[in-house]
PDB file of C-alpha atoms in Angstrom:
ATOM      1  CA  MET A   1     -11.108   2.675  21.655  1.00 38.00           C
ATOM      2  CA  ALA A   2     -14.037   5.092  21.610  1.00 38.00           C
ATOM      3  CA  GLN A   3     -16.037   4.874  18.400  1.00 40.00           C
ATOM      4  CA  GLU A   4     -19.101   6.631  16.984  1.00 39.00           C
ATOM      5  CA  MET A   5     -20.931   4.852  14.175  1.00 39.00           C
ATOM      6  CA  THR A   6     -21.896   6.861  11.102  1.00 46.00           C
ATOM      7  CA  SER A   7     -24.095   6.127   8.122  1.00 41.00           C
ATOM      8  CA  ASN A   8     -21.424   5.969   5.416  1.00 49.00           C
ATOM      9  CA  GLY A   9     -19.564   2.807   6.362  1.00 53.00           C
ATOM     10  CA  PHE A  10     -16.904   4.644   8.369  1.00 50.00           C
ATOM     11  CA  SER A  11     -16.737   5.758  11.966  1.00 49.00           C
ATOM     12  CA  PHE A  12     -14.971   8.682  13.543  1.00 41.00           C
ATOM     13  CA  VAL A  13     -12.483   7.415  16.078  1.00 42.00           C
ATOM     14  CA  LEU A  14      -9.517   8.469  18.085  1.00 36.00           C
ATOM     15  CA  PRO A  15      -6.362   7.355  16.337  1.00 36.00           C
ATOM     16  CA  ILE A  16      -5.450   4.030  14.919  1.00 34.00           C
ATOM     17  CA  LEU A  17      -1.977   3.215  13.817  1.00 34.00           C
ATOM     18  CA  LEU A  18       1.104   0.656  11.831  1.00 34.00           C
ATOM     19  CA  ALA A  19       4.705  -2.280  10.010  1.00 35.00           C
ATOM     20  CA  HIS A  20       7.417  -4.316   6.608  1.00 37.00           C
ATOM     21  CA  ALA A  21       8.467  -5.674   3.196  1.00 38.00           C
ATOM     22  CA  PHE A  22      11.263  -6.189   0.763  1.00 33.00           C
ATOM     23  CA  THR A  23      11.657  -5.935  -2.967  1.00 36.00           C
ATOM     24  CA  CYS A  24      14.453  -7.820  -4.716  1.00 36.00           C
ATOM     25  CA  ILE A  25      15.894  -6.728  -8.052  1.00 36.00           C
ATOM     26  CA  TYR A  26      16.132  -9.285 -10.848  1.00 39.00           C
ATOM     27  CA  THR A  27      17.918  -8.609 -14.129  1.00 43.00           C
ATOM     28  CA  LYS A  28      17.242 -11.733 -16.182  1.00 50.00           C
ATOM     29  CA  PRO A  29      16.850 -10.863 -19.883  1.00 52.00           C
ATOM     30  CA  VAL A  30      13.264 -11.245 -21.141  1.00 56.00           C
ATOM     31  CA  ALA A  31      12.375 -11.121 -24.853  1.00 57.00           C
ATOM     32  CA  GLY A  32      15.771  -9.595 -25.562  1.00 70.00           C
ATOM     33  CA  ARG A  33      15.285  -6.894 -22.930  1.00 84.00           C
ATOM     34  CA  THR A  34      16.644  -6.604 -19.434  1.00 89.00           C
ATOM     35  CA  VAL A  35      14.067  -6.709 -16.667  1.00 93.00           C
ATOM     36  CA  PRO A  36      13.867  -3.239 -15.037  1.00 94.00           C
ATOM     37  CA  ASP A  37      16.499  -2.563 -12.395  1.00 93.00           C
ATOM     38  CA  PHE A  38      16.081   0.587 -10.331  1.00 95.00           C
ATOM     39  CA  GLY A  39      19.408   0.316  -8.540  1.00 92.00           C
ATOM     40  CA  LYS A  40      20.387  -0.169  -4.936  1.00 94.00           C
ATOM     41  CA  MET A  41      19.740   3.422  -3.905  1.00 96.00           C
ATOM     42  CA  TYR A  42      17.160   5.913  -5.092  1.00 97.00           C
ATOM     43  CA  HIS A  43      14.781   8.737  -4.308  1.00 98.00           C
ATOM     44  CA  VAL A  44      11.376   8.995  -5.973  1.00 98.00           C
ATOM     45  CA  LYS A  45       8.070  10.811  -5.623  1.00 98.00           C
ATOM     46  CA  GLY A  46       4.676   9.450  -6.525  1.00 98.00           C
ATOM     47  CA  VAL A  47       0.907   9.577  -6.197  1.00 98.00           C
ATOM     48  CA  ILE A  48      -1.246   6.585  -5.255  1.00 98.00           C
ATOM     49  CA  SER A  49      -4.567   6.825  -7.068  1.00 97.00           C
ATOM     50  CA  LEU A  50      -7.693   4.974  -5.904  1.00 91.00           C
ATOM     51  CA  PRO A  51     -10.444   5.779  -8.425  1.00 85.00           C
ATOM     52  CA  SER A  52     -13.122   3.910  -6.462  1.00 79.00           C
ATOM     53  CA  TYR A  53     -12.917   6.507  -3.665  1.00 83.00           C
ATOM     54  CA  GLU A  54     -11.386   9.507  -5.460  1.00 85.00           C
ATOM     55  CA  ILE A  55      -8.193   9.196  -3.435  1.00 91.00           C
ATOM     56  CA  GLU A  56      -4.971  10.825  -4.670  1.00 96.00           C
ATOM     57  CA  GLU A  57      -2.274  10.235  -2.048  1.00 98.00           C
ATOM     58  CA  PRO A  58       1.165  11.794  -2.619  1.00 98.00           C
ATOM     59  CA  PHE A  59       4.267  10.136  -1.211  1.00 98.00           C
ATOM     60  CA  GLU A  60       8.031  10.519  -1.285  1.00 98.00           C
ATOM     61  CA  ALA A  61      10.384   7.564  -0.882  1.00 98.00           C
ATOM     62  CA  TRP A  62      14.070   7.002  -0.197  1.00 98.00           C
ATOM     63  CA  TYR A  63      15.645   3.561  -0.571  1.00 97.00           C
ATOM     64  CA  ASP A  64      19.102   2.265   0.408  1.00 97.00           C
ATOM     65  CA  PHE A  65      19.512  -1.465  -0.165  1.00 96.00           C
ATOM     66  CA  GLU A  66      23.106  -1.745   1.052  1.00 95.00           C
ATOM     67  CA  GLY A  67      22.324   0.358   4.114  1.00 96.00           C
ATOM     68  CA  ASN A  68      19.327  -1.912   4.829  1.00 96.00           C
ATOM     69  CA  ARG A  69      16.998   1.040   5.281  1.00 97.00           C
ATOM     70  CA  SER A  70      14.220   3.007   3.631  1.00 98.00           C
ATOM     71  CA  ARG A  71      11.890   5.871   4.351  1.00 98.00           C
ATOM     72  CA  ILE A  72       8.489   6.758   2.925  1.00 98.00           C
ATOM     73  CA  ASP A  73       6.572   9.962   3.689  1.00 98.00           C
ATOM     74  CA  TYR A  74       2.861  10.322   2.972  1.00 98.00           C
ATOM     75  CA  TYR A  75       0.820  13.450   2.309  1.00 97.00           C
ATOM     76  CA  ASN A  76       3.840  15.766   2.144  1.00 96.00           C
ATOM     77  CA  GLY A  77       5.435  14.439   5.311  1.00 96.00           C
ATOM     78  CA  THR A  78       2.350  14.372   7.531  1.00 97.00           C
ATOM     79  CA  VAL A  79       3.156  10.699   8.194  1.00 97.00           C
ATOM     80  CA  ARG A  80       6.819   9.606   8.028  1.00 97.00           C
ATOM     81  CA  THR A  81       7.763   5.938   8.101  1.00 97.00           C
ATOM     82  CA  PHE A  82      11.345   4.712   8.646  1.00 98.00           C
ATOM     83  CA  LEU A  83      12.211   1.036   8.052  1.00 97.00           C
ATOM     84  CA  ILE A  84      15.628   0.335   9.577  1.00 96.00           C
ATOM     85  CA  GLY A  85      16.788  -3.245   9.100  1.00 95.00           C
ATOM     86  CA  ASN A  86      19.930  -2.852  11.213  1.00 94.00           C
ATOM     87  CA  ASP A  87      18.164  -1.469  14.284  1.00 92.00           C
ATOM     88  CA  LEU A  88      17.644  -3.603  17.395  1.00 90.00           C
ATOM     89  CA  ASP A  89      17.882  -7.394  16.924  1.00 92.00           C
ATOM     90  CA  TYR A  90      15.712  -7.817  13.838  1.00 95.00           C
ATOM     91  CA  GLY A  91      15.122  -4.301  12.625  1.00 95.00           C
ATOM     92  CA  ALA A  92      12.392  -1.811  13.473  1.00 95.00           C
ATOM     93  CA  ILE A  93       9.811   0.458  11.900  1.00 96.00           C
ATOM     94  CA  TYR A  94       9.366   3.948  13.295  1.00 97.00           C
ATOM     95  CA  GLN A  95       6.357   6.016  12.332  1.00 97.00           C
ATOM     96  CA  ILE A  96       6.137   9.720  13.115  1.00 97.00           C
ATOM     97  CA  ARG A  97       2.629  11.147  12.835  1.00 95.00           C
ATOM     98  CA  PRO A  98       0.116  13.536  14.403  1.00 94.00           C
ATOM     99  CA  VAL A  99      -2.222  11.967  16.931  1.00 92.00           C
ATOM    100  CA  LEU A 100      -5.694  13.150  17.860  1.00 90.00           C
ATOM    101  CA  PRO A 101      -7.331  14.858  19.627  1.00 89.00           C
ATOM    102  CA  THR A 102      -4.567  17.499  19.722  1.00 89.00           C
ATOM    103  CA  ASN A 103      -2.559  16.388  16.653  1.00 89.00           C
ATOM    104  CA  ASP A 104       0.582  16.197  18.773  1.00 93.00           C
ATOM    105  CA  ILE A 105       3.471  14.575  16.899  1.00 94.00           C
ATOM    106  CA  ARG A 106       4.289  11.164  18.341  1.00 94.00           C
ATOM    107  CA  CYS A 107       6.477   8.199  17.457  1.00 96.00           C
ATOM    108  CA  PHE A 108       5.316   4.604  17.208  1.00 96.00           C
ATOM    109  CA  GLN A 109       7.622   1.635  16.946  1.00 94.00           C
ATOM    110  CA  LEU A 110       7.252  -1.881  15.591  1.00 93.00           C
ATOM    111  CA  LYS A 111      10.045  -4.338  16.264  1.00 93.00           C
ATOM    112  CA  GLY A 112      10.998  -7.044  13.801  1.00 92.00           C
ATOM    113  CA  THR A 113      11.193 -10.673  14.855  1.00 92.00           C
ATOM    114  CA  LYS A 114      13.362 -13.624  13.851  1.00 93.00           C
ATOM    115  CA  GLU A 115      10.492 -14.922  11.720  1.00 93.00           C
ATOM    116  CA  GLU A 116       9.603 -11.479  10.294  1.00 91.00           C
ATOM    117  CA  PRO A 117      12.631  -9.167  10.308  1.00 95.00           C
ATOM    118  CA  ILE A 118      12.182  -5.575   9.207  1.00 95.00           C
ATOM    119  CA  GLN A 119      13.685  -4.894   5.801  1.00 95.00           C
ATOM    120  CA  PRO A 120      13.708  -1.820   3.529  1.00 96.00           C
ATOM    121  CA  GLN A 121      10.549  -1.218   1.533  1.00 97.00           C
ATOM    122  CA  SER A 122      10.752  -0.408  -2.163  1.00 97.00           C
ATOM    123  CA  ALA A 123       8.336   2.073  -3.729  1.00 98.00           C
ATOM    124  CA  MET A 124       8.301  -0.056  -6.873  1.00 97.00           C
ATOM    125  CA  PRO A 125       7.081  -3.633  -7.349  1.00 97.00           C
ATOM    126  CA  ASP A 126       9.278  -6.704  -7.292  1.00 94.00           C
ATOM    127  CA  VAL A 127       9.723  -7.382 -11.011  1.00 94.00           C
ATOM    128  CA  GLN A 128      10.245 -11.137 -10.650  1.00 89.00           C
ATOM    129  CA  GLY A 129       7.831 -12.828 -13.049  1.00 92.00           C
ATOM    130  CA  PHE A 130       7.171  -9.715 -15.137  1.00 96.00           C
ATOM    131  CA  GLU A 131       7.400 -10.088 -18.913  1.00 96.00           C
ATOM    132  CA  PHE A 132       7.909  -7.468 -21.574  1.00 95.00           C
ATOM    133  CA  GLU A 133       4.559  -6.671 -23.216  1.00 96.00           C
ATOM    134  CA  LYS A 134       5.043  -3.741 -25.605  1.00 95.00           C
ATOM    135  CA  MET A 135       6.358  -0.240 -26.197  1.00 94.00           C
ATOM    136  CA  GLU A 136       3.838   2.522 -25.551  1.00 95.00           C
ATOM    137  CA  ASP A 137       3.736   6.288 -25.325  1.00 94.00           C
ATOM    138  CA  CYS A 138       3.451   7.561 -21.758  1.00 91.00           C
ATOM    139  CA  LYS A 139       3.986  11.080 -20.492  1.00 87.00           C
ATOM    140  CA  GLY A 140       5.159  12.091 -23.945  1.00 89.00           C
ATOM    141  CA  VAL A 141       7.942   9.499 -24.210  1.00 92.00           C
ATOM    142  CA  GLN A 142       8.226   5.882 -25.297  1.00 93.00           C
ATOM    143  CA  CYS A 143       7.909   3.493 -22.350  1.00 96.00           C
ATOM    144  CA  GLU A 144       8.532  -0.201 -21.966  1.00 95.00           C
ATOM    145  CA  VAL A 145       5.437  -1.903 -20.542  1.00 97.00           C
ATOM    146  CA  TRP A 146       6.080  -4.931 -18.321  1.00 97.00           C
ATOM    147  CA  LYS A 147       3.245  -7.202 -17.238  1.00 98.00           C
ATOM    148  CA  THR A 148       2.512 -10.058 -14.877  1.00 97.00           C
ATOM    149  CA  ILE A 149      -0.707 -11.857 -13.900  1.00 97.00           C
ATOM    150  CA  THR A 150      -1.166 -13.611 -10.574  1.00 96.00           C
ATOM    151  CA  GLN A 151      -4.146 -15.523  -9.233  1.00 96.00           C
ATOM    152  CA  VAL A 152      -5.259 -16.799  -5.828  1.00 95.00           C
ATOM    153  CA  GLY A 153      -8.682 -18.411  -5.711  1.00 94.00           C
ATOM    154  CA  HIS A 154     -11.140 -16.193  -7.592  1.00 95.00           C
ATOM    155  CA  LYS A 155      -8.808 -13.176  -7.466  1.00 95.00           C
ATOM    156  CA  LYS A 156      -6.921 -12.699 -10.732  1.00 96.00           C
ATOM    157  CA  ASN A 157      -4.858  -9.526 -10.851  1.00 97.00           C
ATOM    158  CA  THR A 158      -3.037  -7.993 -13.799  1.00 97.00           C
ATOM    159  CA  TYR A 159      -0.062  -5.744 -12.969  1.00 98.00           C
ATOM    160  CA  ARG A 160       1.634  -3.425 -15.431  1.00 98.00           C
ATOM    161  CA  LEU A 161       4.769  -1.356 -14.952  1.00 98.00           C
ATOM    162  CA  TRP A 162       5.773   1.457 -17.326  1.00 98.00           C
ATOM    163  CA  VAL A 163       9.480   2.393 -17.384  1.00 97.00           C
ATOM    164  CA  THR A 164      11.899   4.413 -19.502  1.00 96.00           C
ATOM    165  CA  ARG A 165      15.621   3.821 -20.115  1.00 91.00           C
ATOM    166  CA  PRO A 166      17.227   7.250 -20.415  1.00 84.00           C
ATOM    167  CA  GLU A 167      20.686   5.755 -21.008  1.00 81.00           C
ATOM    168  CA  GLY A 168      19.840   2.804 -23.271  1.00 75.00           C
ATOM    169  CA  ASN A 169      18.136  -0.609 -23.286  1.00 73.00           C
ATOM    170  CA  ASP A 170      20.451  -2.213 -20.704  1.00 72.00           C
ATOM    171  CA  ALA A 171      20.716   0.843 -18.446  1.00 77.00           C
ATOM    172  CA  PRO A 172      18.961   1.274 -15.087  1.00 84.00           C
ATOM    173  CA  ALA A 173      15.256   1.985 -15.509  1.00 94.00           C
ATOM    174  CA  THR A 174      13.224   5.006 -14.464  1.00 96.00           C
ATOM    175  CA  PRO A 175       9.710   4.165 -13.201  1.00 98.00           C
ATOM    176  CA  GLN A 176       6.821   6.068 -14.736  1.00 98.00           C
ATOM    177  CA  ARG A 177       3.650   4.246 -13.741  1.00 98.00           C
ATOM    178  CA  PHE A 178       2.419   1.099 -11.984  1.00 98.00           C
ATOM    179  CA  GLU A 179      -1.120  -0.198 -12.293  1.00 98.00           C
ATOM    180  CA  MET A 180      -3.146  -3.060 -10.836  1.00 97.00           C
ATOM    181  CA  GLU A 181      -6.415  -4.225 -12.360  1.00 97.00           C
ATOM    182  CA  GLY A 182      -8.295  -6.879 -10.420  1.00 95.00           C
ATOM    183  CA  PHE A 183     -10.661  -9.415 -11.955  1.00 96.00           C
ATOM    184  CA  ASN A 184     -12.864 -11.793  -9.987  1.00 95.00           C
ATOM    185  CA  THR A 185     -13.504 -15.043 -11.861  1.00 96.00           C
ATOM    186  CA  LEU A 186     -16.547 -15.948  -9.752  1.00 96.00           C
ATOM    187  CA  LEU A 187     -18.211 -12.564 -10.259  1.00 95.00           C
ATOM    188  CA  ASP A 188     -16.908 -12.352 -13.834  1.00 95.00           C
ATOM    189  CA  SER A 189     -16.107  -8.688 -13.340  1.00 94.00           C
ATOM    190  CA  HIS A 190     -13.269  -6.209 -12.935  1.00 94.00           C
ATOM    191  CA  ASN A 191     -13.855  -4.939  -9.421  1.00 90.00           C
ATOM    192  CA  ASP A 192     -10.583  -3.419  -8.267  1.00 93.00           C
ATOM    193  CA  LYS A 193      -8.096  -0.964  -9.705  1.00 95.00           C
ATOM    194  CA  TYR A 194      -5.414   1.424  -8.517  1.00 97.00           C
ATOM    195  CA  SER A 195      -2.305   3.040  -9.920  1.00 97.00           C
ATOM    196  CA  ILE A 196       0.891   4.812  -8.887  1.00 98.00           C
ATOM    197  CA  GLU A 197       2.297   7.675 -10.937  1.00 98.00           C
ATOM    198  CA  TYR A 198       6.037   8.202 -10.370  1.00 98.00           C
ATOM    199  CA  SER A 199       8.108  11.362 -10.800  1.00 97.00           C
ATOM    200  CA  ASP A 200      11.459  12.931  -9.855  1.00 97.00           C
ATOM    201  CA  PHE A 201      13.339   9.625  -9.836  1.00 97.00           C
ATOM    202  CA  SER A 202      17.005   9.909  -8.871  1.00 96.00           C
ATOM    203  CA  SER A 203      19.707   7.359  -8.087  1.00 93.00           C
ATOM    204  CA  GLN A 204      21.108   9.650  -5.396  1.00 90.00           C
ATOM    205  CA  THR A 205      19.917  10.329  -1.864  1.00 92.00           C
ATOM    206  CA  GLU A 206      21.229  11.948   1.299  1.00 91.00           C
ATOM    207  CA  PRO A 207      22.178   9.537   4.130  1.00 89.00           C
ATOM    208  CA  ASP A 208      20.671  11.658   6.904  1.00 92.00           C
ATOM    209  CA  VAL A 209      17.113  11.277   5.535  1.00 96.00           C
ATOM    210  CA  PHE A 210      16.995   7.750   6.974  1.00 96.00           C
ATOM    211  CA  THR A 211      17.491   8.888  10.585  1.00 94.00           C
ATOM    212  CA  PRO A 212      14.299   9.331  12.644  1.00 93.00           C
ATOM    213  CA  PRO A 213      14.012  12.608  14.596  1.00 91.00           C
ATOM    214  CA  ALA A 214      16.119  12.652  17.765  1.00 90.00           C
ATOM    215  CA  GLY A 215      14.698  13.140  21.238  1.00 90.00           C
ATOM    216  CA  MET A 216      11.428  11.280  20.707  1.00 93.00           C
ATOM    217  CA  THR A 217      10.274   8.352  22.839  1.00 93.00           C
ATOM    218  CA  CYS A 218       8.624   5.735  20.677  1.00 94.00           C
ATOM    219  CA  GLU A 219       5.736   3.655  21.979  1.00 92.00           C
ATOM    220  CA  ASP A 220       4.203   0.419  20.784  1.00 89.00           C
ATOM    221  CA  PHE A 221       1.410   0.590  18.263  1.00 86.00           C
ATOM    222  CA  PRO A 222      -2.098   0.288  19.663  1.00 80.00           C
ATOM    223  CA  ASP A 223      -4.398  -2.654  19.055  1.00 76.00           C
ATOM    224  CA  PRO A 224      -5.673  -4.392  17.017  1.00 80.00           C
ATOM    225  CA  PRO A 225      -2.381  -6.192  16.244  1.00 84.00           C
ATOM    226  CA  GLU A 226      -3.640  -7.580  12.916  1.00 86.00           C
ATOM    227  CA  GLU A 227      -3.786  -3.991  11.623  1.00 88.00           C
ATOM    228  CA  HIS A 228      -0.192  -3.082  12.517  1.00 90.00           C
ATOM    229  CA  GLN A 229       1.378  -4.253   9.275  1.00 88.00           C
ATOM    230  CA  ILE A 230      -0.812  -2.281   6.895  1.00 90.00           C
ATOM    231  CA  LEU A 231      -0.718   0.818   9.104  1.00 92.00           C
ATOM    232  CA  ALA A 232       3.043   0.760   9.562  1.00 94.00           C
ATOM    233  CA  ASN A 233       3.941   0.151   5.925  1.00 95.00           C
ATOM    234  CA  PRO A 234       1.043   1.364   3.755  1.00 95.00           C
ATOM    235  CA  ILE A 235       2.688   1.196   0.342  1.00 96.00           C
ATOM    236  CA  GLN A 236       3.524  -2.492   0.740  1.00 95.00           C
ATOM    237  CA  ASP A 237      -0.019  -3.523  -0.213  1.00 95.00           C
ATOM    238  CA  TYR A 238       0.043  -1.350  -3.332  1.00 97.00           C
ATOM    239  CA  VAL A 239       3.341  -2.559  -4.823  1.00 97.00           C
ATOM    240  CA  SER A 240       2.881  -6.225  -3.879  1.00 95.00           C
ATOM    241  CA  THR A 241       1.825  -8.589  -6.664  1.00 95.00           C
ATOM    242  CA  ASN A 242       0.000 -10.933  -4.299  1.00 92.00           C
ATOM    243  CA  PRO A 243      -3.783 -10.757  -4.945  1.00 91.00           C
ATOM    244  CA  VAL A 244      -4.390 -11.430  -1.236  1.00 91.00           C
ATOM    245  CA  SER A 245      -3.189  -8.252   0.467  1.00 91.00           C
ATOM    246  CA  HIS A 246      -3.064  -7.290   4.131  1.00 89.00           C
ATOM    247  CA  ALA A 247      -6.330  -5.431   3.513  1.00 92.00           C
ATOM    248  CA  HIS A 248      -7.939  -8.694   2.382  1.00 94.00           C
ATOM    249  CA  ARG A 249      -6.628 -10.463   5.495  1.00 93.00           C
ATOM    250  CA  MET A 250      -8.391  -7.875   7.656  1.00 93.00           C
ATOM    251  CA  PHE A 251     -11.731  -9.118   6.337  1.00 96.00           C
ATOM    252  CA  GLY A 252     -11.649 -12.200   8.572  1.00 95.00           C
ATOM    253  CA  PRO A 253     -11.442 -10.214  11.836  1.00 95.00           C
ATOM    254  CA  PHE A 254     -14.139  -7.870  10.503  1.00 95.00           C
ATOM    255  CA  LYS A 255     -16.535 -10.777   9.853  1.00 96.00           C
ATOM    256  CA  GLU A 256     -15.860 -12.190  13.293  1.00 95.00           C
ATOM    257  CA  LYS A 257     -16.341  -8.854  15.063  1.00 95.00           C
ATOM    258  CA  PHE A 258     -19.629  -8.061  13.326  1.00 96.00           C
ATOM    259  CA  LYS A 259     -20.837 -11.682  13.134  1.00 96.00           C
ATOM    260  CA  ARG A 260     -21.164 -11.714   9.371  1.00 96.00           C
ATOM    261  CA  GLN A 261     -22.657 -14.726   7.615  1.00 96.00           C
ATOM    262  CA  TYR A 262     -23.189 -14.342   3.889  1.00 97.00           C
ATOM    263  CA  LYS A 263     -25.765 -16.212   1.829  1.00 96.00           C
ATOM    264  CA  SER A 264     -23.378 -17.396  -0.868  1.00 97.00           C
ATOM    265  CA  GLU A 265     -19.760 -17.461  -1.969  1.00 97.00           C
ATOM    266  CA  LYS A 266     -20.611 -14.810  -4.527  1.00 96.00           C
ATOM    267  CA  GLU A 267     -21.923 -12.436  -1.871  1.00 97.00           C
ATOM    268  CA  HIS A 268     -18.807 -13.119   0.206  1.00 97.00           C
ATOM    269  CA  GLU A 269     -16.582 -12.043  -2.696  1.00 96.00           C
ATOM    270  CA  GLU A 270     -18.649  -8.905  -3.273  1.00 96.00           C
ATOM    271  CA  ARG A 271     -18.599  -7.942   0.409  1.00 97.00           C
ATOM    272  CA  GLU A 272     -14.877  -8.566   0.689  1.00 96.00           C
ATOM    273  CA  ILE A 273     -13.972  -6.156  -2.098  1.00 95.00           C
ATOM    274  CA  ASN A 274     -16.353  -3.550  -0.635  1.00 95.00           C
ATOM    275  CA  PHE A 275     -14.508  -3.931   2.661  1.00 96.00           C
ATOM    276  CA  VAL A 276     -11.071  -3.649   1.028  1.00 95.00           C
ATOM    277  CA  HIS A 277     -12.085  -0.424  -0.735  1.00 94.00           C
ATOM    278  CA  THR A 278     -13.412   0.992   2.535  1.00 95.00           C
ATOM    279  CA  LEU A 279     -10.286   0.022   4.491  1.00 94.00           C
ATOM    280  CA  ARG A 280      -7.988   1.652   1.939  1.00 94.00           C
ATOM    281  CA  PHE A 281     -10.046   4.831   2.071  1.00 94.00           C
ATOM    282  CA  VAL A 282     -10.097   4.903   5.872  1.00 94.00           C
ATOM    283  CA  HIS A 283      -6.328   4.454   6.174  1.00 94.00           C
ATOM    284  CA  SER A 284      -5.514   6.957   3.449  1.00 95.00           C
ATOM    285  CA  ARG A 285      -7.752   9.656   4.943  1.00 94.00           C
ATOM    286  CA  ASN A 286      -6.245   9.046   8.375  1.00 93.00           C
ATOM    287  CA  ARG A 287      -2.801   9.879   6.975  1.00 95.00           C
ATOM    288  CA  VAL A 288      -3.928  13.345   5.879  1.00 94.00           C
ATOM    289  CA  GLY A 289      -3.735  14.847   9.385  1.00 90.00           C
ATOM    290  CA  LEU A 290      -7.362  15.958   9.671  1.00 90.00           C
ATOM    291  CA  SER A 291      -9.144  17.084  12.839  1.00 91.00           C
ATOM    292  CA  PHE A 292     -10.916  13.712  12.982  1.00 92.00           C
ATOM    293  CA  SER A 293     -10.094  10.150  12.005  1.00 89.00           C
ATOM    294  CA  LEU A 294     -12.101   7.377  10.414  1.00 92.00           C
ATOM    295  CA  GLY A 295     -12.569   3.785  11.477  1.00 91.00           C
ATOM    296  CA  ILE A 296     -14.191   0.565  10.356  1.00 93.00           C
ATOM    297  CA  ASN A 297     -17.815   0.013  11.385  1.00 94.00           C
ATOM    298  CA  ASN A 298     -20.645  -2.429  10.672  1.00 94.00           C
ATOM    299  CA  ARG A 299     -21.353  -0.896   7.266  1.00 95.00           C
ATOM    300  CA  SER A 300     -17.823  -1.198   5.947  1.00 96.00           C
ATOM    301  CA  ASP A 301     -18.702  -4.160   3.696  1.00 95.00           C
ATOM    302  CA  TRP A 302     -21.516  -2.240   2.028  1.00 95.00           C
ATOM    303  CA  SER A 303     -21.273  -0.994  -1.543  1.00 91.00           C
ATOM    304  CA  ARG A 304     -21.242   2.721  -2.201  1.00 87.00           C
ATOM    305  CA  ALA A 305     -24.806   2.452  -3.583  1.00 88.00           C
ATOM    306  CA  GLU A 306     -25.990   0.831  -0.340  1.00 90.00           C
ATOM    307  CA  LYS A 307     -24.333   3.545   1.736  1.00 87.00           C
ATOM    308  CA  ARG A 308     -26.003   6.272  -0.338  1.00 85.00           C
ATOM    309  CA  LYS A 309     -29.414   4.650   0.155  1.00 83.00           C
ATOM    310  CA  TYR A 310     -28.888   4.488   3.903  1.00 76.00           C
ATOM    311  CA  CYS A 311     -28.066   8.196   3.996  1.00 64.00           C
TER     312      CYS A 311
END
């Protein structure tokens, strides 16, 4: 893949691309309230907000649990991702997107395996383990706030989900907001945060929205293979409540490629979160459909202050 290094921690490249997840619904009563249930079929719009890089990424999602399928469009349909669990032997992901240098629309395919079958992707988090925290005003209405905290190593993340119940306390929920705030116990600092604002939630959807465009020949996703999952199914990292995301797992190959050796565990943690922020920005900008695309380079583990000094 041709690549030109730049001074800001990104590189302009010809396209990169793609892959799966599943969210179960649990309805166990907690503190006298029923854990949010969004139903087996829905349509919802939202905006993924990444304050660290001023990213506001709109998406639109359709979900059909019984049909074993989902679809999520990013940036007003510039990138369309179909997760079809009943396709082929173990399901498949199809991604329709413009590809540089001409921005021709092409289809990429990722096949599921016996060990990792493709399943529909929810636009909301799996609420297993969430506990009712409080009632709070949000968007001019009273919302239930549900919270969970998970930790892996030094990464301790707090997740909050705001929902309303238009038809009563035990009725299906309507999502309003989801937020992750990351805390690193070694650095003793909050160093990661993002949110999703939801709108236009409906329990109805049209069946034909789950069918990829006809007449297109789908090709395999290009290398590197370790990037396929996060490229194919971008929202999975944002709604997961695992502090170690696919973006974090990409840090290992980055260190190996650029022969990184850090002076201390503390520096390693700092560089890793810098890399995760950069990777999220790169992937989000590449879904916009610009006349160029970004890539990871040898400054992708730098802080924003270090990048500004280099410029």
